[in-house]
Coordinates of C-alpha atoms and ligand atoms in Angstrom, one line a residue:
M1014 CA -48.9 119.5 63.7
A1015 CA -50.5 120.7 60.7
I1016 CA -48.3 121.9 58.2
Q1017 CA -47.5 126.2 58.1
F1018 CA -47.7 126.5 54.3
S1019 CA -47.8 130.6 54.9
K1020 CA -44.2 129.5 56.6
I1021 CA -42.1 127.1 53.0
K1022 CA -40.2 128.3 51.0
A1023 CA -38.5 125.8 49.5
L1024 CA -38.5 122.0 48.7
F1025 CA -36.9 119.6 49.2
L1026 CA -37.7 116.8 46.5
D1027 CA -37.2 113.7 46.0
L1028 CA -37.0 112.7 42.2
D1029 CA -38.1 108.7 41.0
G1030 CA -41.4 107.7 41.2
V1031 CA -41.9 112.0 42.6
V1032 CA -40.5 113.8 39.2
W1033 CA -40.4 110.6 36.8
H1034 CA -40.0 107.1 36.5
G1035 CA -36.4 106.3 35.0
A1036 CA -37.0 108.8 31.4
D1037 CA -40.8 109.3 31.9
P1038 CA -42.1 112.6 33.8
I1039 CA -45.1 112.4 36.1
G1040 CA -47.6 114.3 35.1
D1041 CA -47.0 118.4 33.0
L1042 CA -43.1 118.6 34.4
S1043 CA -43.4 122.1 32.6
A1044 CA -46.2 123.4 33.9
I1045 CA -45.7 121.3 37.7
F1046 CA -42.0 123.9 37.3
R1047 CA -43.4 126.7 36.6
K1048 CA -46.2 126.8 39.7
I1049 CA -43.4 126.4 41.7
A1050 CA -42.0 129.5 40.9
K1051 CA -44.3 131.5 40.4
M1052 CA -45.0 130.7 44.5
D1053 CA -41.3 132.1 45.0
V1054 CA -40.6 128.2 46.4
L1055 CA -37.3 127.0 45.4
P1056 CA -37.4 123.9 43.9
L1057 CA -35.3 121.9 45.9
I1058 CA -34.2 118.0 45.0
G1059 CA -32.4 115.4 47.9
T1060 CA -31.8 112.6 45.6
N1061 CA -30.1 110.2 47.2
N1062 CA -28.9 109.0 43.2
A1063 CA -25.4 109.8 44.0
T1064 CA -24.4 108.4 39.6
K1065 CA -25.3 111.8 37.9
T1066 CA -23.5 114.6 39.2
P1067 CA -25.8 118.1 40.1
E1068 CA -25.7 119.2 35.9
A1069 CA -26.5 116.5 34.2
Y1070 CA -30.1 116.7 36.5
C1071 CA -30.2 119.7 34.5
E1072 CA -30.1 118.3 31.5
K1073 CA -32.2 116.3 32.1
F1074 CA -34.7 119.1 33.4
A1075 CA -34.3 121.0 31.0
G1076 CA -35.3 117.7 28.5
F1077 CA -39.1 118.0 30.3
G1078 CA -39.2 122.2 29.9
V1079 CA -38.1 122.2 32.8
N1080 CA -35.6 125.4 32.6
S1081 CA -35.3 126.6 36.0
M1082 CA -33.5 124.1 37.5
K1083 CA -29.3 125.0 39.0
P1084 CA -27.4 122.7 39.8
E1085 CA -27.0 124.3 43.0
Y1086 CA -31.0 123.1 44.2
I1087 CA -29.2 119.6 43.5
F1088 CA -28.3 118.0 47.0
S1089 CA -26.7 113.7 46.6
P1090 CA -24.9 112.3 48.8
A1091 CA -21.8 113.9 46.5
I1092 CA -22.6 117.5 47.9
G1093 CA -23.4 115.5 51.2
A1094 CA -19.8 113.4 51.7
A1095 CA -17.5 116.1 50.6
S1096 CA -19.8 118.4 53.1
L1097 CA -19.5 115.9 56.3
F1098 CA -16.0 115.4 54.9
R1099 CA -14.7 118.6 55.1
E1100 CA -16.4 119.2 58.1
K1101 CA -14.7 116.2 59.9
Y1102 CA -11.8 115.7 58.9
P1103 CA -8.2 116.9 57.9
A1104 CA -7.4 118.3 54.1
D1105 CA -5.2 116.4 52.8
V1106 CA -8.0 113.2 53.5
K1107 CA -7.3 110.1 51.7
I1108 CA -9.9 108.8 49.9
H1109 CA -11.3 105.1 48.6
V1110 CA -14.5 105.5 46.2
V1111 CA -16.6 101.8 45.5
G1112 CA -19.5 103.9 43.2
S1113 CA -19.1 105.4 39.8
D1114 CA -17.0 107.9 37.8
A1115 CA -19.3 110.7 38.5
L1116 CA -19.0 110.8 42.3
R1117 CA -15.0 110.8 42.2
A1118 CA -14.9 113.5 39.8
Y1119 CA -17.0 115.2 42.1
L1120 CA -14.9 114.0 44.9
R1121 CA -11.9 115.1 43.3
N1122 CA -13.4 118.4 42.0
A1123 CA -14.1 119.8 45.4
G1124 CA -10.2 119.4 45.9
F1125 CA -10.1 115.9 47.8
A1126 CA -7.1 113.5 47.5
L1127 CA -9.3 109.8 45.8
V1128 CA -7.0 107.0 46.4
P1129 CA -7.1 103.1 45.3
D1130 CA -6.2 102.2 48.9
G1131 CA -4.4 103.0 52.3
A1132 CA -7.5 105.0 53.3
D1133 CA -8.4 106.7 55.9
I1134 CA -11.9 106.7 54.1
V1135 CA -13.8 104.0 52.0
L1136 CA -17.6 105.7 50.3
A1137 CA -19.3 103.0 49.1
S1138 CA -22.4 103.6 47.0
L1139 CA -23.4 102.0 43.5
D1140 CA -21.1 100.9 41.8
R1141 CA -22.2 98.9 38.6
E1142 CA -18.6 97.8 37.5
L1143 CA -18.4 95.9 41.1
T1144 CA -15.9 93.3 41.3
Y1145 CA -15.1 91.0 44.2
D1146 CA -11.8 91.7 43.6
K1147 CA -12.8 95.7 44.5
I1148 CA -15.4 94.4 47.8
A1149 CA -12.0 92.9 49.4
V1150 CA -10.0 96.2 48.8
A1151 CA -12.5 98.0 50.6
Q1152 CA -13.1 95.5 53.2
R1153 CA -8.4 95.1 53.6
Q1154 CA -8.3 99.4 54.1
I1155 CA -11.6 98.6 56.7
L1156 CA -10.2 95.8 58.6
N1157 CA -7.1 98.2 58.5
G1158 CA -8.9 100.7 60.9
A1159 CA -10.3 103.1 57.4
E1160 CA -14.4 104.8 58.5
F1161 CA -16.3 103.8 56.8
Y1162 CA -19.0 105.2 54.6
A1163 CA -21.9 104.6 52.2
T1164 CA -24.3 107.3 50.1
N1165 CA -27.4 105.6 50.9
R1166 CA -29.0 102.3 51.6
D1167 CA -31.4 101.9 49.1
P1168 CA -32.3 98.6 48.5
I1169 CA -32.9 99.1 45.2
L1170 CA -33.4 101.7 42.0
L1171 CA -35.8 101.8 39.9
S1172 CA -34.2 103.4 36.1
E1173 CA -35.2 103.6 32.7
D1174 CA -35.9 100.3 32.9
G1175 CA -37.2 99.3 35.8
I1176 CA -35.7 97.4 39.2
K1177 CA -32.6 96.9 39.4
P1178 CA -30.3 96.4 42.7
G1179 CA -30.0 99.8 44.5
G1180 CA -26.5 101.1 46.3
G1181 CA -27.4 99.6 49.5
V1182 CA -26.6 96.2 47.7
I1183 CA -23.0 97.1 47.5
V1184 CA -22.8 98.6 51.1
N1185 CA -24.4 95.7 52.7
A1186 CA -21.5 93.8 50.7
I1187 CA -18.9 95.9 52.4
E1188 CA -20.6 95.7 55.8
T1189 CA -21.2 92.3 55.7
C1190 CA -17.6 91.4 55.0
S1191 CA -15.9 94.2 57.6
G1192 CA -18.8 93.4 60.6
I1193 CA -17.8 97.6 60.5
A1194 CA -21.0 99.1 60.0
P1195 CA -21.1 102.3 58.0
T1196 CA -22.4 105.8 58.5
V1197 CA -24.8 106.6 56.0
I1198 CA -25.3 109.5 53.7
G1199 CA -28.5 109.9 52.3
K1200 CA -31.9 109.4 53.4
P1201 CA -33.0 109.3 55.5
E1202 CA -29.9 110.6 57.7
P1203 CA -31.1 114.3 57.8
Y1204 CA -27.3 115.7 56.1
L1205 CA -28.3 115.9 52.7
I1206 CA -31.5 118.6 54.4
R1207 CA -28.7 119.8 57.0
A1208 CA -27.1 120.7 54.1
A1209 CA -29.6 121.8 51.8
M1210 CA -30.7 124.2 54.4
H1211 CA -27.4 126.1 55.0
A1212 CA -26.7 126.7 51.9
F1213 CA -29.9 128.3 51.2
G1214 CA -30.1 129.6 54.8
L1215 CA -33.5 128.2 55.2
T1216 CA -35.0 126.7 59.0
N1217 CA -37.0 123.2 59.2
G1218 CA -40.4 124.1 59.5
E1219 CA -39.9 125.7 55.7
I1220 CA -38.2 123.2 53.7
L1221 CA -41.7 121.0 52.6
A1222 CA -39.6 117.1 51.6
I1223 CA -41.6 116.0 49.5
G1224 CA -41.1 112.0 48.2
D1225 CA -42.7 108.5 47.2
R1226 CA -40.7 106.5 49.9
Y1227 CA -41.6 105.7 53.4
D1228 CA -38.2 104.7 54.8
T1229 CA -36.4 107.0 52.8
D1230 CA -37.6 110.6 51.9
I1231 CA -40.6 111.0 54.1
L1232 CA -38.4 109.7 57.5
G1233 CA -35.2 111.8 55.8
G1234 CA -38.3 115.4 56.1
L1235 CA -39.0 113.7 59.4
N1236 CA -35.7 113.3 61.6
A1237 CA -34.6 116.8 59.9
G1238 CA -38.2 118.0 61.7
C1239 CA -39.3 119.1 58.6
P1240 CA -42.6 118.8 57.4
T1241 CA -43.3 115.7 55.0
A1242 CA -45.8 114.8 51.8
L1243 CA -46.2 111.7 50.6
V1244 CA -46.2 111.3 46.8
L1245 CA -48.5 108.1 45.4
S1246 CA -47.0 108.2 42.5
G1247 CA -44.0 105.9 43.5
V1248 CA -43.5 102.9 45.0
E1249 CA -45.8 103.6 48.4
T1250 CA -49.4 103.0 48.7
R1251 CA -51.3 104.2 51.6
E1252 CA -52.0 100.2 52.2
S1253 CA -47.9 99.9 52.7
I1254 CA -47.0 103.3 55.0
A1255 CA -50.4 102.1 57.7
K1256 CA -47.3 100.5 59.6
F1257 CA -45.1 102.7 60.3
D1258 CA -46.5 105.4 63.3
R1259 CA -46.7 108.9 62.4
E1260 CA -48.5 110.1 59.0
P1261 CA -46.8 112.0 56.7
D1262 CA -48.6 115.2 57.2
L1263 CA -50.3 114.8 53.7
I1264 CA -50.4 112.2 51.1
C1265 CA -51.1 113.1 47.3
A1266 CA -51.4 111.1 43.8
D1267 CA -49.0 112.9 42.4
L1268 CA -45.7 116.0 42.6
N1269 CA -49.5 118.0 41.0
E1270 CA -51.2 117.9 43.7
A1271 CA -48.8 118.2 46.6
I1272 CA -47.7 121.0 44.6
D1273 CA -51.8 123.4 44.2
R1274 CA -52.2 121.9 48.1
L1275 CA -49.0 124.1 48.8
Y1276 CA -50.7 126.8 47.3
A1277 CA -53.9 126.2 47.7
G1278 CA -52.2 126.5 51.3
K1279 CA -50.7 130.3 50.7
I1280 CA -54.0 132.5 49.4
A1281 CA -56.2 130.5 52.1
Ligands
MG737 MG1 -38.5 107.9 45.1

């Protein structure tokens, strides 16, 4: 089905491989985001990275001359987890986090009780200070009946200094020793994009999901029923996506081309 460009009111943008490679912007971000603003399209962000706060992302955007980014535009699994836990559990639910300080701070600020042990929920994410003990503590709580969640299962992370292990590695370790598969909050599951729709009163046909990875970004968009655009500035190539059944609606060299095609589609 062709995208109905006139309907698009928001983007759901992945970051690494789409907007930047670590510290390097992909294209003239200031110009690209001015074009997005000119179309009156919201630049919402859907990232599986829960190690940075929304404010830290806004600062990074500002460093590239993009001043239109707002903390409320950013949907990470931290935000997705908070909205899902609020919906599913009583207010005094106890959460144990294996993850970053930023993730912990976000949940604490959202009003959740974080505990070192005896939790109702174990939430696993990228933890750059992972230890054997941390895995053992998570394992014990899950075996004692805590529900197991993961921010994402990304196998790798493209960081400032190259390819690194992603959050999925930590999740897999806990899954292996507990024998329990987690409920995943990040892409390709639909929780983040649904949280964005809910927050901005959008329907799935009004959001264009843009990403560089098929099995998270594009599949996440498809799972939510949104039109999708794959950019070839990150991990995928035309050859690497040939194995997937459903093609993205658009395949573009980079974000700049995706935005130009959206613009051309809107004025057509
Ligand atoms: Mg990416």
